[in-house]
Coordinates of C-alpha atoms in Angstrom, one line a residue:
Chain A
M26 CA -144.0 112.4 50.2
R27 CA -144.4 110.4 47.0
R28 CA -147.6 112.3 46.2
T29 CA -145.8 115.6 46.7
L30 CA -143.0 114.5 44.4
L31 CA -145.5 113.4 41.8
F32 CA -147.3 116.7 42.0
T33 CA -144.0 118.6 41.7
G34 CA -143.1 116.5 38.7
I35 CA -146.4 117.2 37.0
L36 CA -146.1 120.9 37.7
A37 CA -142.6 121.0 36.3
A38 CA -143.6 119.1 33.2
A39 CA -146.5 121.5 32.7
L40 CA -144.2 124.5 33.1
A41 CA -141.7 123.0 30.7
G42 CA -144.5 122.3 28.1
S43 CA -145.7 125.9 28.5
A44 CA -142.2 127.2 28.0
A45 CA -141.8 125.1 24.9
I46 CA -145.0 126.6 23.5
T47 CA -144.2 130.2 24.2
G48 CA -140.5 130.0 23.7
V49 CA -139.8 131.7 27.0
S50 CA -141.0 131.5 30.5
L51 CA -142.0 134.4 32.7
A52 CA -139.2 133.6 35.1
Q53 CA -136.5 134.1 32.4
S54 CA -134.1 137.0 32.7
P55 CA -133.8 139.5 29.9
A56 CA -130.5 137.8 28.9
D57 CA -132.3 134.5 28.7
V58 CA -135.0 135.9 26.5
V59 CA -132.5 137.6 24.2
A60 CA -130.6 134.3 23.9
A61 CA -133.8 132.3 23.2
R62 CA -134.9 134.6 20.5
Q63 CA -131.4 134.8 18.9
Q64 CA -131.5 131.0 18.8
A65 CA -134.9 131.0 17.3
M66 CA -133.7 133.4 14.7
K67 CA -130.7 131.2 13.9
D68 CA -133.0 128.2 13.4
K69 CA -135.3 130.2 11.1
S70 CA -132.4 131.7 9.2
A71 CA -130.9 128.3 8.6
A72 CA -134.3 127.0 7.3
V73 CA -134.9 130.0 5.0
F74 CA -131.4 130.9 3.8
R75 CA -129.5 127.7 3.9
T76 CA -132.1 125.2 2.9
M77 CA -134.9 126.9 1.0
R78 CA -132.8 129.5 -0.9
P79 CA -130.5 127.2 -2.8
F80 CA -133.5 125.0 -3.6
V81 CA -135.5 127.9 -5.0
Q82 CA -132.5 129.4 -6.8
N83 CA -131.2 126.4 -8.6
G84 CA -132.9 123.2 -7.3
A85 CA -130.1 122.3 -4.9
G86 CA -130.9 120.1 -2.0
S87 CA -134.0 118.0 -1.7
L88 CA -137.7 118.7 -1.5
A89 CA -137.8 116.7 1.8
A90 CA -135.3 119.1 3.3
V91 CA -137.4 122.1 2.1
Q92 CA -140.5 120.5 3.6
A93 CA -138.8 120.0 6.9
A94 CA -137.5 123.6 6.9
A95 CA -140.9 124.9 6.1
E96 CA -142.4 123.0 9.0
T97 CA -139.6 124.4 11.3
L98 CA -140.4 127.9 10.1
A99 CA -144.2 127.4 10.6
S100 CA -143.6 125.9 14.1
H101 CA -142.6 129.4 15.2
N102 CA -146.0 130.8 14.5
G103 CA -147.7 132.0 17.6
K104 CA -144.4 132.5 19.4
Y105 CA -143.2 135.8 18.1
Q106 CA -145.0 138.1 20.6
A107 CA -143.5 136.2 23.6
L108 CA -140.0 136.6 22.3
W109 CA -140.0 140.4 22.4
P110 CA -141.1 141.3 26.0
R111 CA -140.4 144.9 27.1
G112 CA -136.9 145.4 28.6
T113 CA -135.1 143.4 25.9
E114 CA -134.2 146.2 23.6
L115 CA -130.9 147.3 22.1
G116 CA -128.1 147.4 24.7
V117 CA -129.6 144.6 26.8
A118 CA -127.6 141.4 26.7
G119 CA -126.5 141.7 23.1
S120 CA -130.0 142.5 21.8
K121 CA -130.1 144.0 18.3
T122 CA -133.8 145.1 18.5
R123 CA -134.4 148.8 18.2
P124 CA -136.7 150.4 20.8
E125 CA -139.2 151.5 18.1
L126 CA -140.6 147.9 18.1
W127 CA -142.3 148.6 21.4
Q128 CA -143.6 151.9 20.2
Q129 CA -145.3 150.6 17.1
T130 CA -147.7 148.0 18.3
D131 CA -150.0 148.0 15.3
R132 CA -147.2 147.9 12.8
L133 CA -145.5 145.1 14.8
N134 CA -148.7 143.1 15.0
Q135 CA -149.2 143.4 11.2
L136 CA -145.6 142.3 10.5
I137 CA -146.0 139.3 12.7
A138 CA -149.4 138.4 11.2
D139 CA -147.8 138.7 7.7
M140 CA -144.8 136.5 8.7
E141 CA -147.1 133.8 10.2
R142 CA -149.4 133.9 7.1
N143 CA -146.3 133.6 4.8
A144 CA -144.8 130.8 6.9
S145 CA -148.1 128.9 6.7
A146 CA -148.3 129.4 2.9
M147 CA -144.7 128.2 2.6
A148 CA -145.5 125.0 4.5
V149 CA -148.5 124.4 2.2
A150 CA -146.4 125.1 -0.9
A151 CA -143.6 122.8 0.3
R152 CA -146.1 120.0 0.9
S153 CA -147.5 120.4 -2.6
G154 CA -144.0 119.9 -4.0
D155 CA -144.9 122.4 -6.8
A156 CA -141.8 124.4 -7.7
G157 CA -143.7 127.5 -8.8
Q158 CA -145.8 127.6 -5.6
I159 CA -142.6 127.1 -3.5
R160 CA -140.9 130.0 -5.3
T161 CA -143.8 132.3 -4.8
A162 CA -144.2 131.4 -1.2
F163 CA -140.5 131.7 -0.6
G164 CA -140.7 135.3 -1.9
G165 CA -143.3 136.1 0.7
V166 CA -141.3 134.6 3.5
V167 CA -138.1 136.5 2.6
G168 CA -140.2 139.7 2.2
S169 CA -141.4 139.2 5.8
C170 CA -137.9 138.6 7.1
N171 CA -136.7 141.7 5.3
A172 CA -139.6 143.9 6.4
C173 CA -139.2 143.2 10.1
H174 CA -135.5 143.3 10.1
D175 CA -135.5 146.5 8.1
A176 CA -137.9 148.1 10.6
Y177 CA -136.5 147.0 13.9
Q178 CA -133.1 145.4 13.6
S179 CA -130.1 147.6 14.5
R180 CA -127.4 147.6 11.9
Chain B
M6 CA -195.1 150.2 -33.4
T7 CA -196.0 147.9 -30.7
P8 CA -195.6 149.1 -27.1
T9 CA -192.7 146.7 -26.6
R10 CA -190.9 148.2 -29.7
A11 CA -191.7 151.7 -28.5
A12 CA -190.2 150.9 -25.1
D13 CA -187.2 149.3 -26.8
A14 CA -186.8 152.4 -29.0
T15 CA -187.1 154.7 -26.0
S16 CA -184.7 152.6 -24.1
A17 CA -182.3 152.6 -27.1
R18 CA -182.5 156.4 -27.4
G19 CA -181.8 156.6 -23.7
T20 CA -178.8 154.2 -24.0
L21 CA -177.5 156.1 -27.0
G22 CA -177.9 159.4 -25.2
R23 CA -176.1 158.1 -22.1
A24 CA -173.4 156.7 -24.3
V25 CA -172.9 159.9 -26.2
G26 CA -172.9 161.8 -22.9
A27 CA -170.4 159.5 -21.5
V28 CA -168.1 159.8 -24.5
L29 CA -168.4 163.6 -24.5
G30 CA -167.8 163.6 -20.7
F31 CA -164.8 161.5 -21.1
A32 CA -163.4 163.6 -23.9
V33 CA -163.9 166.8 -21.8
A34 CA -162.2 165.1 -18.9
V35 CA -159.3 164.0 -21.1
L36 CA -158.9 167.3 -22.8
S37 CA -159.0 169.2 -19.5
A38 CA -156.4 166.8 -18.0
V39 CA -154.0 167.3 -20.8
P40 CA -152.3 170.7 -20.4
A41 CA -152.4 173.1 -23.4
G42 CA -149.5 172.6 -25.7
A43 CA -148.9 169.0 -24.6
Q44 CA -148.8 166.3 -27.3
A45 CA -149.6 162.7 -26.8
P46 CA -146.2 160.9 -26.3
A47 CA -145.1 158.7 -29.1
G48 CA -143.4 156.1 -26.9
D49 CA -144.6 152.8 -25.5
P50 CA -145.6 153.3 -21.8
A51 CA -145.5 149.6 -21.0
R52 CA -141.9 149.4 -22.2
G53 CA -141.3 152.7 -20.4
E54 CA -142.3 151.2 -17.1
A55 CA -139.4 148.8 -17.4
V56 CA -137.0 151.7 -18.1
F57 CA -138.6 153.6 -15.2
N58 CA -137.9 150.7 -12.8
A59 CA -134.4 150.1 -14.0
A60 CA -133.6 153.8 -13.8
G61 CA -134.8 154.0 -10.2
C62 CA -137.0 157.1 -10.7
Y63 CA -139.5 156.2 -8.1
G64 CA -137.1 156.2 -5.1
C65 CA -135.8 159.7 -5.5
H66 CA -139.0 161.3 -6.8
T67 CA -141.3 160.0 -4.1
D68 CA -141.2 161.2 -0.5
P69 CA -141.3 158.3 1.9
V70 CA -141.6 160.4 5.0
G71 CA -144.5 162.7 4.1
P72 CA -145.5 160.3 2.7
G73 CA -146.0 162.0 -0.6
A74 CA -147.9 160.8 -3.6
P75 CA -145.8 158.7 -6.0
L76 CA -143.5 160.7 -8.2
S77 CA -144.7 164.1 -6.7
G78 CA -141.2 164.8 -5.4
G79 CA -140.2 166.4 -2.2
R80 CA -137.9 163.7 -1.0
A81 CA -135.0 165.1 1.0
L82 CA -131.6 163.7 -0.1
K83 CA -129.0 164.6 2.5
T84 CA -125.5 164.8 1.0
P85 CA -122.2 166.4 2.2
F86 CA -123.1 169.4 0.0
G87 CA -126.5 170.0 1.6
T88 CA -130.0 168.7 1.2
F89 CA -131.6 168.3 -2.2
H90 CA -135.3 168.0 -2.6
S91 CA -136.4 166.0 -5.7
P92 CA -138.9 167.7 -8.1
N93 CA -142.4 166.6 -9.0
I94 CA -142.3 164.5 -12.2
T95 CA -146.0 163.7 -12.4
P96 CA -147.9 165.1 -15.5
D97 CA -149.4 168.0 -13.6
G98 CA -149.3 171.0 -15.9
E99 CA -148.5 173.5 -13.2
T100 CA -146.1 171.8 -10.8
G101 CA -144.9 168.7 -12.7
I102 CA -143.8 167.9 -16.3
G103 CA -147.3 168.0 -17.9
R104 CA -146.4 170.8 -20.2
W105 CA -143.0 169.4 -21.3
T106 CA -142.3 168.3 -24.8
E107 CA -140.5 165.1 -25.4
A108 CA -137.5 167.1 -26.5
Q109 CA -137.5 169.0 -23.3
F110 CA -137.7 165.8 -21.3
A111 CA -134.8 164.3 -23.3
A112 CA -132.7 167.4 -22.6
A113 CA -133.5 167.1 -18.9
V114 CA -132.7 163.4 -18.7
R115 CA -129.6 163.2 -20.9
Q116 CA -128.2 166.7 -20.7
G117 CA -129.3 167.8 -17.2
R118 CA -131.0 170.8 -18.8
M119 CA -134.2 172.4 -17.5
P120 CA -136.7 173.7 -20.1
T121 CA -135.2 177.1 -19.3
G122 CA -131.8 175.9 -20.3
E123 CA -130.3 176.1 -16.8
S124 CA -128.4 173.1 -15.5
Y125 CA -129.8 170.7 -12.9
F126 CA -127.6 169.9 -9.9
P127 CA -125.9 166.6 -10.4
A128 CA -127.9 165.0 -7.6
F129 CA -130.0 164.2 -10.6
P130 CA -127.9 161.5 -12.3
F131 CA -127.9 163.0 -15.8
V132 CA -124.1 162.1 -15.9
A133 CA -125.2 158.5 -16.1
Y134 CA -128.4 159.0 -18.0
A135 CA -126.5 160.9 -20.8
R136 CA -126.1 157.6 -22.6
M137 CA -129.8 156.5 -22.4
T138 CA -131.1 155.4 -25.8
D139 CA -133.6 157.4 -27.8
A140 CA -136.1 154.6 -27.5
D141 CA -135.7 154.4 -23.7
V142 CA -136.1 158.2 -23.3
R143 CA -139.2 158.2 -25.5
D144 CA -140.8 155.2 -23.7
L145 CA -140.0 156.6 -20.3
F146 CA -141.6 159.9 -21.2
A147 CA -144.7 158.0 -22.3
Y148 CA -144.9 156.1 -19.1
L149 CA -144.5 159.2 -16.9
R150 CA -147.1 161.0 -18.9
A151 CA -149.5 158.1 -18.3
Q152 CA -149.3 158.5 -14.5
P153 CA -151.8 160.4 -12.4
P154 CA -151.0 164.1 -12.2
V155 CA -150.4 165.5 -8.7
R156 CA -150.4 169.2 -7.9
K157 CA -147.5 169.8 -5.5
A158 CA -145.1 172.6 -5.7
N159 CA -141.4 171.8 -5.7
K160 CA -139.4 172.5 -2.6
P161 CA -136.2 174.5 -2.9
H162 CA -132.9 172.8 -2.2
D163 CA -131.0 173.6 1.0
L164 CA -127.3 173.6 0.0
S165 CA -124.2 174.9 1.6
P166 CA -122.2 177.6 -0.3
P167 CA -120.7 177.4 -2.8
F168 CA -122.5 174.2 -3.8
G169 CA -125.8 175.9 -4.0
W170 CA -124.5 178.5 -6.6
R171 CA -126.1 177.3 -9.8
F172 CA -124.0 179.7 -11.9
L173 CA -121.0 177.6 -11.1
L174 CA -122.5 174.5 -12.6
P175 CA -121.1 175.1 -16.1
V176 CA -117.6 174.8 -14.6
W177 CA -118.6 171.6 -12.9
R178 CA -120.0 170.3 -16.2
T179 CA -116.8 170.9 -18.1
L180 CA -115.0 168.8 -15.4
Y181 CA -117.4 165.9 -14.9
F182 CA -120.0 165.7 -17.7
D183 CA -119.6 164.2 -21.1
D184 CA -122.2 162.5 -23.3
D185 CA -119.9 160.3 -25.4
S186 CA -121.4 157.0 -26.3
L187 CA -120.4 153.9 -24.4
P188 CA -117.3 152.5 -26.2
P189 CA -117.7 149.5 -28.5
A190 CA -117.1 146.2 -26.8
P191 CA -116.0 143.8 -29.5
G192 CA -116.0 140.2 -28.3
R193 CA -118.2 140.9 -25.3
P194 CA -121.4 138.8 -25.2
E195 CA -124.8 140.5 -25.5
S196 CA -125.6 140.0 -21.9
W197 CA -122.4 141.9 -20.8
V198 CA -123.4 144.8 -23.1
R199 CA -126.9 144.9 -21.7
G200 CA -125.4 144.6 -18.1
R201 CA -123.1 147.5 -18.8
Y202 CA -126.1 149.6 -19.9
L203 CA -128.1 148.7 -16.9
V204 CA -125.2 149.4 -14.4
E205 CA -123.6 152.4 -16.0
V206 CA -126.6 154.2 -17.5
L207 CA -130.1 153.3 -16.2
G208 CA -129.1 151.9 -12.8
H209 CA -126.6 154.8 -12.2
C210 CA -124.8 152.5 -9.7
A211 CA -121.7 154.7 -9.7
E212 CA -123.6 157.5 -8.2
C213 CA -123.5 155.8 -4.8
H214 CA -120.9 153.0 -5.2
T215 CA -118.0 155.2 -6.6
P216 CA -116.3 157.8 -4.4
R217 CA -116.6 161.4 -5.3
T218 CA -114.1 164.2 -5.6
W219 CA -114.3 167.1 -3.2
L220 CA -116.3 168.9 -5.9
G221 CA -118.9 166.2 -6.0
G222 CA -117.8 164.7 -9.3
I223 CA -117.6 160.9 -9.7
D224 CA -114.0 159.8 -9.3
R225 CA -113.7 157.3 -12.2
S226 CA -110.2 156.3 -11.0
R227 CA -111.9 154.6 -8.0
A228 CA -114.9 153.2 -9.9
Y229 CA -117.2 151.1 -7.7
Q230 CA -114.7 150.9 -4.8
G231 CA -117.4 151.9 -2.3
V232 CA -117.6 154.9 0.0
G233 CA -116.4 154.5 3.6
G234 CA -118.7 157.1 5.2
G235 CA -120.1 160.4 4.4
G236 CA -121.6 159.0 1.2
V237 CA -124.1 161.0 -0.9
H238 CA -126.9 158.8 0.3
D239 CA -127.9 160.2 3.6
G240 CA -124.2 160.1 4.8
G241 CA -124.0 156.3 5.1
A242 CA -121.2 154.0 4.0
V243 CA -121.7 152.2 0.7
P244 CA -119.9 148.9 0.0
G245 CA -117.6 148.4 -3.0
I246 CA -118.9 146.2 -5.8
T247 CA -115.6 145.4 -7.6
Q248 CA -114.2 141.9 -7.7
N249 CA -112.0 142.5 -4.6
P250 CA -112.9 139.7 -2.2
R251 CA -112.5 141.9 0.9
T252 CA -113.9 145.3 -0.1
G253 CA -116.1 144.1 -2.9
I254 CA -118.0 141.1 -4.1
G255 CA -115.2 138.9 -5.3
N256 CA -116.1 136.1 -3.1
W257 CA -119.8 136.2 -3.8
S258 CA -121.3 133.6 -6.0
D259 CA -123.5 134.5 -9.0
D260 CA -126.4 133.1 -7.0
D261 CA -125.5 135.4 -4.0
I262 CA -125.7 138.5 -6.3
L263 CA -128.8 137.3 -8.1
F264 CA -130.5 136.7 -4.8
L265 CA -129.7 140.2 -3.5
L266 CA -131.0 141.8 -6.7
E267 CA -134.2 139.8 -6.7
Y268 CA -135.1 139.6 -3.0
G269 CA -133.3 142.6 -1.4
M270 CA -131.4 140.6 1.2
T271 CA -127.9 139.0 1.3
A272 CA -127.7 135.3 0.7
S273 CA -127.3 134.8 4.5
G274 CA -130.3 136.9 5.4
G275 CA -128.7 140.2 6.0
T276 CA -130.7 143.4 5.3
L277 CA -129.4 146.1 2.9
G278 CA -128.5 149.5 4.2
G279 CA -129.0 152.9 2.8
G280 CA -131.0 153.1 -0.3
M281 CA -130.2 149.7 -1.7
G282 CA -133.3 148.2 -0.3
E283 CA -135.3 150.7 -2.3
V284 CA -133.2 150.1 -5.4
V285 CA -134.2 146.4 -5.2
R286 CA -137.8 146.9 -4.2
H287 CA -138.6 149.4 -6.9
G288 CA -136.0 148.3 -9.5
T289 CA -134.0 145.1 -9.7
A290 CA -136.7 142.9 -8.1
K291 CA -139.0 143.9 -11.0
M292 CA -136.5 143.2 -13.7
S293 CA -136.4 140.1 -15.8
D294 CA -134.1 137.3 -14.7
A295 CA -132.1 137.9 -17.9
D296 CA -131.5 141.5 -16.9
R297 CA -130.4 140.6 -13.4
R298 CA -128.0 138.0 -14.9
A299 CA -126.7 140.7 -17.3
I300 CA -125.9 142.9 -14.3
V301 CA -124.0 140.0 -12.8
A302 CA -122.1 139.4 -16.0
Y303 CA -121.0 143.0 -16.1
L304 CA -120.1 143.3 -12.4
R305 CA -117.9 140.2 -12.8
S306 CA -115.8 142.1 -15.3
L307 CA -115.0 145.0 -13.0
P308 CA -111.4 144.8 -12.0
A309 CA -110.8 144.2 -8.3
A310 CA -110.1 147.5 -6.4
P311 CA -106.5 147.6 -5.1

């Protein structure tokens, strides 16, 4: 009995770890997936627009906060694909994603690759503490946000 | 002559021959690329590029759907009056503006006159460009003439009657076109004056942000109040940009506006609708910070819409 409980516990821990990495688990409903990705978007939006933006524009806030925000943003790398499974398009559980996203695999993959590269560059720039590097990297990040939202977010 | 010197001399003659050939070839290529009758523009193309960006030429004169070569026209502009197709403004001698003189270019930009003397439809914002400075017109012409020529015939407009009747345009012009100078602005700082020029003339912001009359003229009594729907830009709504906090940008900080003009997103990460994303990408993002601040200074002075 104790062995069974231990095994179950290990399995549950492993599944939880897996879910944390991918952001969603296979057992999640479309509504859960949409909720998870909207939360992920809110986290990224706060990092980029509430923390990085005022720092880049007029030096408001602290470098430490920008570094933490950059790490938060980069921690989403590798998770984008799993957040947009089929069946979670516009009209499903408050989703704002236009169906073209699932029809343009190459374009989507490129946009995700660009975002991940820009997020990594932002983390490097933030660690350097160099204002010029941070400003340049920030432009890349915002460009990626804009490109994907412009392409696939319903207005 | 030693063999080495002979070899050097042969080599030198060969080099000289190749150089002369290259120069002649280049001259032939240049002469054949410049259409007969065209003169080298007197303006500064580097400065003209800044005018080109601020005036938003790229967006309307490049077809994003085709996609077409830059500035070769053919972009469909859907409006309540029908669909306009922008013309080719590359320096191609047959289908573009390669044979135009600077005077013809100035008449087109500031007076809305074709080289034939006919009027352009006001989808081309000559009402705003009418006050473009001589230097800016000259430099813009030099920049356009320095771009690669593209042979692509212009596509006719597809307009609903009576809006497609070009012979009515003189009437329209008497109602809505004037080329008076911008009024003096004593006491206004230099940045405000520059901002007014960028917003009212080069940027032609009123073309989209100000409602139009039923005849398609800009309704100055409702300047910059926004268009609720059925706007000239593909039928979409366009927000107001007066100081009204509800319908305009009265509760935006300077940083919010500057961020939008540089990055093409709102300060909270919202994307821009209609053509504004393009305006930023091809225009305001490429401006100097001083010019973006000048725009803010001028927008701040627009009275709040009622």
